[in-house]
Short mmCIF file of C-alpha atoms and ligand atoms in Angstrom, two decimals:
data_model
loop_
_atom_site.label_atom_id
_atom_site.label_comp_id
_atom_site.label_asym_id
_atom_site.label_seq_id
_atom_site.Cartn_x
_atom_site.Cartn_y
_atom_site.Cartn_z
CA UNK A 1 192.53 164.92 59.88
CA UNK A 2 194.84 165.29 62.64
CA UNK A 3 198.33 166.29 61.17
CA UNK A 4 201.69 165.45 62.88
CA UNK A 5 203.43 167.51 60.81
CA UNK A 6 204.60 170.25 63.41
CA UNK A 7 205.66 167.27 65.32
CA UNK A 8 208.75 166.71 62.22
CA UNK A 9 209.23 170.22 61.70
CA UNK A 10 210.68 170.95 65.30
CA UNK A 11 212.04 167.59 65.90
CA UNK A 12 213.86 167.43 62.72
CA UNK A 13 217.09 168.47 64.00
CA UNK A 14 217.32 166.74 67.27
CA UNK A 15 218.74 163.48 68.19
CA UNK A 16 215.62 161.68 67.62
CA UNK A 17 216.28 161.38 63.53
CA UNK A 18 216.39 158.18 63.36
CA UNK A 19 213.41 157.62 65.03
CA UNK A 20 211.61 159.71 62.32
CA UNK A 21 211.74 157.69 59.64
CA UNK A 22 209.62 155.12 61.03
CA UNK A 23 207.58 157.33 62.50
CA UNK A 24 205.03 157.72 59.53
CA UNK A 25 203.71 154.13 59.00
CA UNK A 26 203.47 153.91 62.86
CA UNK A 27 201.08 157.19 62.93
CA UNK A 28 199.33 156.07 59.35
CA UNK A 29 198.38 152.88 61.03
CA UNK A 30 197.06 154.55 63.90
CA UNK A 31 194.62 156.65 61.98
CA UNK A 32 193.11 153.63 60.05
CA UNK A 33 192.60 151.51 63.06
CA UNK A 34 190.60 154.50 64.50
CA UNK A 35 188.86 155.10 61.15
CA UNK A 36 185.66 154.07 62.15
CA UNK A 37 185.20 155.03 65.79
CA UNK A 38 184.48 158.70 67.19
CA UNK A 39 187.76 159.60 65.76
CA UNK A 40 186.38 161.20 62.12
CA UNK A 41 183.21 162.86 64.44
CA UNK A 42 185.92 164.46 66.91
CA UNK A 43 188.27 165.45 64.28
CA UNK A 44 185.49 167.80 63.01
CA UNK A 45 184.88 169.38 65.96
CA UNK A 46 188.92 170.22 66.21
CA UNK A 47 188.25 171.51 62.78
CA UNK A 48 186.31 174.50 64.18
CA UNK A 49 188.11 175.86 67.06
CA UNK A 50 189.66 178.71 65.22
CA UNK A 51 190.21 181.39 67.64
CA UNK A 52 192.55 184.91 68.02
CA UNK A 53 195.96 184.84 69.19
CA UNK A 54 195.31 184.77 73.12
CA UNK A 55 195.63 187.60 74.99
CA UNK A 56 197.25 185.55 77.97
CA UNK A 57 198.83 182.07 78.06
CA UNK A 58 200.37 181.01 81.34
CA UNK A 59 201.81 177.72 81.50
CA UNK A 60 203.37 178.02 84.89
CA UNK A 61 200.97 178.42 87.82
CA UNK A 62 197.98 177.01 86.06
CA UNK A 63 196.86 175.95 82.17
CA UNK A 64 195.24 178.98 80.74
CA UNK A 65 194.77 181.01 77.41
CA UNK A 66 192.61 183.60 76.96
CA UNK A 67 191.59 186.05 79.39
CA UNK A 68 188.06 184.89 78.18
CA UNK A 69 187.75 188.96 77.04
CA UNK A 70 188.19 188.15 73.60
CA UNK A 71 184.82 186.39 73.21
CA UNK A 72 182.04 187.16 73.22
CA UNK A 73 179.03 185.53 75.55
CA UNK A 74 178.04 183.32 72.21
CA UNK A 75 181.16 183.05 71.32
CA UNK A 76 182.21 181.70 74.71
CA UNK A 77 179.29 179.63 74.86
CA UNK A 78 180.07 178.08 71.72
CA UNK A 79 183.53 177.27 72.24
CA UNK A 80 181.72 175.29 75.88
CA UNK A 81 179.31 173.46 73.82
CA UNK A 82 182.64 172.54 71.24
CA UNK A 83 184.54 171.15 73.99
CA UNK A 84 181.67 169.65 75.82
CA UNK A 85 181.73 167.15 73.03
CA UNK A 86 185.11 165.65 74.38
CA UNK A 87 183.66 164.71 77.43
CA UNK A 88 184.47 162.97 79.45
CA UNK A 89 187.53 165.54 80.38
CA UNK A 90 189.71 163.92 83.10
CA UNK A 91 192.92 165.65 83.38
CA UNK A 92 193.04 169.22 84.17
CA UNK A 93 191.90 171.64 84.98
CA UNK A 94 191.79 174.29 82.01
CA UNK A 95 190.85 177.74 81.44
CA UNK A 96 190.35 178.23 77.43
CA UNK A 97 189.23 181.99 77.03
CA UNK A 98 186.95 182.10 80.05
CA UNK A 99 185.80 178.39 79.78
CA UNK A 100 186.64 176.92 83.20
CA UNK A 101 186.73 172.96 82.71
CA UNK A 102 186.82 171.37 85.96
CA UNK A 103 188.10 168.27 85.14
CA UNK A 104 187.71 165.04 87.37
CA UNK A 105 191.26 165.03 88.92
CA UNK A 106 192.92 168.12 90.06
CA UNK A 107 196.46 167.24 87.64
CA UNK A 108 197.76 170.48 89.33
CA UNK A 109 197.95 169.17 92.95
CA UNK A 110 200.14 166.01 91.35
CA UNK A 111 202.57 168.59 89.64
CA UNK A 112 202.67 170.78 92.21
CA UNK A 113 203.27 167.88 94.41
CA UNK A 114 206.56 166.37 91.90
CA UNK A 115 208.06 170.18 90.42
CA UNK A 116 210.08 171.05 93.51
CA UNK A 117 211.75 167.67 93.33
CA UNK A 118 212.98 167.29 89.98
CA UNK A 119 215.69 168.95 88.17
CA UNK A 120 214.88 171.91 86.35
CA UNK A 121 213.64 171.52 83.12
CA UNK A 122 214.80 174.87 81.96
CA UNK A 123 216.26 173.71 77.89
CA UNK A 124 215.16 170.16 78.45
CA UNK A 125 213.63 167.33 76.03
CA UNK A 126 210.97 166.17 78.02
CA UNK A 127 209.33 162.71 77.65
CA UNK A 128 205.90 161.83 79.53
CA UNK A 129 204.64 158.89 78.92
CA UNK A 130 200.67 158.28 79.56
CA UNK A 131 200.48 161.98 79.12
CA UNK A 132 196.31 161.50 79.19
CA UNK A 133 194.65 165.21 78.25
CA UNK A 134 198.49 166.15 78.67
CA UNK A 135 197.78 168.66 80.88
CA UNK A 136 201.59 168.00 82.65
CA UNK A 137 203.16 168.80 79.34
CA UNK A 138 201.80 172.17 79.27
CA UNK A 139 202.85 172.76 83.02
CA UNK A 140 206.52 171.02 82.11
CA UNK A 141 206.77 173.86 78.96
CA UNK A 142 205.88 176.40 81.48
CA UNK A 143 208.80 174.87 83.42
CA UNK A 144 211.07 176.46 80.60
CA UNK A 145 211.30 172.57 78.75
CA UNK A 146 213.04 172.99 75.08
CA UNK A 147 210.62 170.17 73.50
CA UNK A 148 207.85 168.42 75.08
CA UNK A 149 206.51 164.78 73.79
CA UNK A 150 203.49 162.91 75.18
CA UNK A 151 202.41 159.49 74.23
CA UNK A 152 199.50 158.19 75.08
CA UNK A 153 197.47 155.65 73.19
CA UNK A 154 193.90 157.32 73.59
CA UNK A 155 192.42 158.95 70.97
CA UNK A 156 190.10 160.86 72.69
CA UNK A 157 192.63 161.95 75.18
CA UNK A 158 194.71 162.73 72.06
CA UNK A 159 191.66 165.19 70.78
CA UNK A 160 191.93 166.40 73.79
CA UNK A 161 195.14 167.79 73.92
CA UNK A 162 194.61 168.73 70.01
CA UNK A 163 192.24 170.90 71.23
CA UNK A 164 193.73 172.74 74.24
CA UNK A 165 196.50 173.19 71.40
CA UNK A 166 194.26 174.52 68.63
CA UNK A 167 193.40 176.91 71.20
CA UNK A 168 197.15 177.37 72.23
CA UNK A 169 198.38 178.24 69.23
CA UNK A 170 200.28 175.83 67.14
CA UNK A 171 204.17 176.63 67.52
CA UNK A 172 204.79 175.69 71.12
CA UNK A 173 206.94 173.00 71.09
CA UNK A 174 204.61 170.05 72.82
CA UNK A 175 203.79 167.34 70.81
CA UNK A 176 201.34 164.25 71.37
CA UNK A 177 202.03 161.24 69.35
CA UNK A 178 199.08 157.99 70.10
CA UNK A 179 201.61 155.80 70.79
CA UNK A 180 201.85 153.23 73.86
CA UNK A 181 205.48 153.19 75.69
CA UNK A 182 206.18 149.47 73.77
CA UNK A 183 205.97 151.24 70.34
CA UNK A 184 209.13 153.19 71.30
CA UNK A 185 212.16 152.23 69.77
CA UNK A 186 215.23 152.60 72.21
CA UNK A 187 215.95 156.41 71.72
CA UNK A 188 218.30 157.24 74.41
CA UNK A 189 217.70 160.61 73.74
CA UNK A 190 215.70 162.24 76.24
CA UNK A 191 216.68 164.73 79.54
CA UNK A 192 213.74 163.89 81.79
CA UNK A 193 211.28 160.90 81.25
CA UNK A 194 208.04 161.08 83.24
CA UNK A 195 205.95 157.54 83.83
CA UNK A 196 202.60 159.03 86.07
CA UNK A 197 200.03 156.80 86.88
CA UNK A 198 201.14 154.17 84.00
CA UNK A 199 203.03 151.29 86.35
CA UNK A 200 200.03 150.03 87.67
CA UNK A 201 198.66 149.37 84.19
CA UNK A 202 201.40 147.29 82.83
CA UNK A 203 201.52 143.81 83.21
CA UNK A 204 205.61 143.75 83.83
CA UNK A 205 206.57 146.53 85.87
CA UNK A 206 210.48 145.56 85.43
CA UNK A 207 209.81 145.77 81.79
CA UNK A 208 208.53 149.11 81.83
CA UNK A 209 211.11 150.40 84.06
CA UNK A 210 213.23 149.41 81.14
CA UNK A 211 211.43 151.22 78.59
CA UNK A 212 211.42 153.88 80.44
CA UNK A 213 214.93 154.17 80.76
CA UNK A 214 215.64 153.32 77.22
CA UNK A 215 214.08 156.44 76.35
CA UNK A 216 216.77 158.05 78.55
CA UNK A 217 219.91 159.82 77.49
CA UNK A 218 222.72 158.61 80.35
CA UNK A 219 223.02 160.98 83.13
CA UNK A 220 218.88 161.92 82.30
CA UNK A 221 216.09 161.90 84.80
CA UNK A 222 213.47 159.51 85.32
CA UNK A 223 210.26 160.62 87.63
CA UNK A 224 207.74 157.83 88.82
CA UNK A 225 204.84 158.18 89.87
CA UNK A 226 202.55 155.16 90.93
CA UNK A 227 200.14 153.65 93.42
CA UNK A 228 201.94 151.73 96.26
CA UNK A 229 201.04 150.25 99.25
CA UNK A 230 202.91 150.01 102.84
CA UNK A 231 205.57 147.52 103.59
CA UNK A 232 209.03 146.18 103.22
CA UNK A 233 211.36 145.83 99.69
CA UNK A 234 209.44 141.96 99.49
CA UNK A 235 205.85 143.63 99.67
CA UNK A 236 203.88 143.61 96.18
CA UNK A 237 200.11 143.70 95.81
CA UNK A 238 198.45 142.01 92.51
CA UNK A 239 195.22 141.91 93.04
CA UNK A 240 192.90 139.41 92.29
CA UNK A 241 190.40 140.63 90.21
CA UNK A 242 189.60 144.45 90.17
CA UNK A 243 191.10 147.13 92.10
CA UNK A 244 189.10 150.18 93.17
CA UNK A 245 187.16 148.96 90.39
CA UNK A 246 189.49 149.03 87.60
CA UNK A 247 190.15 145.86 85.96
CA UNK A 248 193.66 147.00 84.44
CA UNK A 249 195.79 146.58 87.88
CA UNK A 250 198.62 144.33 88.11
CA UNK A 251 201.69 145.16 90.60
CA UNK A 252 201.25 147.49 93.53
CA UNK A 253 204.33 147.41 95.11
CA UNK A 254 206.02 148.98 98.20
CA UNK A 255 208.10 152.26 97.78
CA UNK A 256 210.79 150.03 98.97
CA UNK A 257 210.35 147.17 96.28
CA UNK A 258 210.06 149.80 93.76
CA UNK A 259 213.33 151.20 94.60
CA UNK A 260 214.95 148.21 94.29
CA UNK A 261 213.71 147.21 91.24
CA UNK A 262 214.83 150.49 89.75
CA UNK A 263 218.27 149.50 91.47
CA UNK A 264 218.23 146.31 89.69
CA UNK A 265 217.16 148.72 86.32
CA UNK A 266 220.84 149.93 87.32
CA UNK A 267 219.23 153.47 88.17
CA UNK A 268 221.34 155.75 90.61
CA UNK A 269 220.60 158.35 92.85
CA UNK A 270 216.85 156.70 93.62
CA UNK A 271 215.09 158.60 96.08
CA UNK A 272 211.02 158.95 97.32
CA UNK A 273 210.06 162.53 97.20
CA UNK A 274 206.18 162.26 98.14
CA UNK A 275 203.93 159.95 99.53
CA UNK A 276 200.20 161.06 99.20
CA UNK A 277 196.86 159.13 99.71
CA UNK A 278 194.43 160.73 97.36
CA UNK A 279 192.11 162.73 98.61
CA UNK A 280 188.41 162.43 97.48
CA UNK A 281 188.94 166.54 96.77
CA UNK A 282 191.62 165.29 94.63
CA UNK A 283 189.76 162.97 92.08
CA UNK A 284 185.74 163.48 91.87
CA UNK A 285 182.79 163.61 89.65
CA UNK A 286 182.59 167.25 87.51
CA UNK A 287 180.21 168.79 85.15
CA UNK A 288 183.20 167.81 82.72
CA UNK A 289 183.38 164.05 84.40
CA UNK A 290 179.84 163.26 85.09
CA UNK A 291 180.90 159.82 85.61
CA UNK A 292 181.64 157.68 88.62
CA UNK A 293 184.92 158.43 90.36
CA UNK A 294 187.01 158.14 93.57
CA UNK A 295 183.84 158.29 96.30
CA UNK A 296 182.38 155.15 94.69
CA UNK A 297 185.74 153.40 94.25
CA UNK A 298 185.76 153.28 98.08
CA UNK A 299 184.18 151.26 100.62
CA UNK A 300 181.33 153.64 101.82
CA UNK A 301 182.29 152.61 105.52
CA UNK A 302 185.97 153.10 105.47
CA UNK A 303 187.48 155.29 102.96
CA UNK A 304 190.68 153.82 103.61
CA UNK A 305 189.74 150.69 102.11
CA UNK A 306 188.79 150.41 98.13
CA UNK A 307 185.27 148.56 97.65
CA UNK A 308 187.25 145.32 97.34
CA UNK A 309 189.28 145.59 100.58
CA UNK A 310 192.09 146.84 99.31
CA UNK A 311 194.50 149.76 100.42
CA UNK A 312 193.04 153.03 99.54
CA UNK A 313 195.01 154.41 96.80
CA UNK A 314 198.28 155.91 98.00
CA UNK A 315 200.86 157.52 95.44
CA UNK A 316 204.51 157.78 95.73
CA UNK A 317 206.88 159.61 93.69
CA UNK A 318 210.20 158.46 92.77
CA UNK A 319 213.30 159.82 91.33
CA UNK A 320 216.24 158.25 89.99
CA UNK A 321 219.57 158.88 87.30
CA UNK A 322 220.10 156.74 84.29
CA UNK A 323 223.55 155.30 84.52
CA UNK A 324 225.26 153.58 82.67
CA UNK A 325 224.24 149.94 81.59
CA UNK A 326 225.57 147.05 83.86
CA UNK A 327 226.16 144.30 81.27
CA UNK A 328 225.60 141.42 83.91
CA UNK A 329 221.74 142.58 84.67
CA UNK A 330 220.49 142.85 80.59
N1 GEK B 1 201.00 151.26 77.05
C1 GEK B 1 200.81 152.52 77.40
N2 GEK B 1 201.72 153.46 77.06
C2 GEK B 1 201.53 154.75 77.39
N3 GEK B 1 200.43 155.20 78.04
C3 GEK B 1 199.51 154.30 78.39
C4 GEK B 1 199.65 152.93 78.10
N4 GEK B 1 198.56 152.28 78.57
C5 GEK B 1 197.77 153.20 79.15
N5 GEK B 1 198.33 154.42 79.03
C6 GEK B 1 197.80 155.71 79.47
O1 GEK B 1 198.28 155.98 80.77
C7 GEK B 1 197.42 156.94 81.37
C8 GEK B 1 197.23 156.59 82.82
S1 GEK B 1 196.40 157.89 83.75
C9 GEK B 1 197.74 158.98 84.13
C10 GEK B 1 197.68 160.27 83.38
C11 GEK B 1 198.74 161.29 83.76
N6 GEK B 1 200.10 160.81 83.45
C12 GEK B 1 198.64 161.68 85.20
O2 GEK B 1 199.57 161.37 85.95
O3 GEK B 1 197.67 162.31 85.57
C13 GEK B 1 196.13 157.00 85.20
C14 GEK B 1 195.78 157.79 86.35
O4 GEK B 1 194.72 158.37 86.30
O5 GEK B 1 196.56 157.79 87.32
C15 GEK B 1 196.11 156.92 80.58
O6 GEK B 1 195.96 158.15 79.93
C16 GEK B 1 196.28 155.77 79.61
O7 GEK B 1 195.64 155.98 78.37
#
């Protein structure tokens, strides 16, 4: 069973206390609901990736432990076939002791994208919410962060991460909790929060903009990341049914509207640092991701259109300061 008890031991003493105590019932719950799904089959597999302290972690250009020198051939082979099970691997990629897991979107290009924008998270407690695999909170530790905490409510994105960490090495301080961003009690606690790819997926933006910055300390950093589309601060797309196939899509707004709405959030200091249209080198099919993906999201005649007519995605990333609360707006 997947423990959460490193999780207490090096949050124990922060500002998040409080938070603690209600912590249990929330997790306890969790594991029953998941009881009878892959979750008991995947927890075995975690169960057996027992490997030597790795010769080489880095954390800061790329994700990857283990020289692969350690293992043998079987032993390397093994450790594929182990992690094969969590297929399909989306976030990435990874390099676990010589096992190269080309995962369907290249999460580097995004960080290396947001890192030279953001303040330095050298000593920071780090929040990203919809960490998936949670491949950014191993790059954000690399960053120098004091504490790293994902949420995320998938459990197989969970086992993921359980497993990269298994493989890791148990004391760095990066934690995942199954949680969605609503189960969050207001913690005001928290340097940097991080909201990638999540927007889209919730059915009030303005709402989560608020979550996001209740997780805040004042003065503490929010990055956004979302899909957007071109026009002025009235401009939002919802679209009508699907979008690039997804059926989870509500608000696509401008990078305009979304900077007001954070203004209305009574964030400071807003600014767009990147505006990228994903590349089809960007998000494919893998060996890890045998599934569809970007390509077949599109409309095979023009790529800058999604198979429903649509924009072809486009991501923006925004920063912006928590200040403090304007009474009139809550
Ligand atoms: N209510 C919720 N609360 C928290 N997370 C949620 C919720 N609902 C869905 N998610 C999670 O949000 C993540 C969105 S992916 C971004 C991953 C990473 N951040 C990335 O930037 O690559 C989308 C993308 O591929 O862009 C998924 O892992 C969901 O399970």
């Amino acid at each position: 069973m997947i423990s959460f008890s490193s999780f207490y031991k090096q949050i124990s003493d922060s500002s998040l206390q409080h938070w603690l105590e209600t912590l249990p019932s929330i997790l306890g719950q969790w594991q029953r609901e998941h009881k009878h799904g892959s979750l008991p089959k995947w927890e075995k597999v975690l169960n057996k990736l027992h490997y030597p302290e790795a010769d080489i972690i880095d954390f800061k250009t790329s994700v990857k432990i283990g020289s692969g020198e350690q293992l043998s051939d079987g032993e390397r082979e093994k450790l594929e076939n182990l992690l094969a099970i969590f297929k399909p691997w989306r976030k990435g990629p990874y390099s676990l002791h010589g096992v190269e897991i080309d995962t369907e979107w290249r999460s580097d290009w995004k960080w290396e994208r947001v890192v030279p924008h953001i303040s330095p998270l050298q000593n920071r407690t780090v929040l990203d919410v919809g960490c998936g695999s949670g491949y950014h909170m191993w790059r954000m530790l690399g960053e120098g962060a004091k504490h790293v905490v994902g949420i995320d409510p998938s459990p197989l994105f969970m086992c993921q991460f359980e497993a990269v960490k298994r493989i890791a090495g148990n004391d760095h301080p990066v934690h995942f909790l199954p949680l969605g961003i609503e189960e969050l009690p207001a913690l005001d606690a928290f340097d940097t929060v991080f909201s990638m790819g999540v927007l889209y997926h919730r059915r009030s933006p303005i709402d989560h903009i608020y979550q996001l910055r209740d997780q805040l300390r004042t003065g503490g950093e929010l990055v956004l990341e979302t899909l957007v589309i071109d026009g002025d601060e009235n401009t939002v797309l919802v679209p009508k049914d699907r979008y690039g196939k997804m059926n989870n899509v509500w608000f696509l707004p401008s990078v305009d509207a979304l900077m007001l709405w954070l203004k209305k959030c009574d964030f400071t200091d807003i600014r767009c640092v990147d505006v990228d249209v994903t590349s089809l080198a960007e998000q494919r099919s893998t060996q890890w991701m045998p599934n569809e993906s970007l390509v077949d999201y599109l409309d095979p005649n023009d790529v800058s259109l999604t198979v429903e007519g649509y924009p072809a995605p486009k991501r923006a990333t925004i920063i912006a300061t928590k200040n403090q609360p304007n009474k009139d707006l809550i």
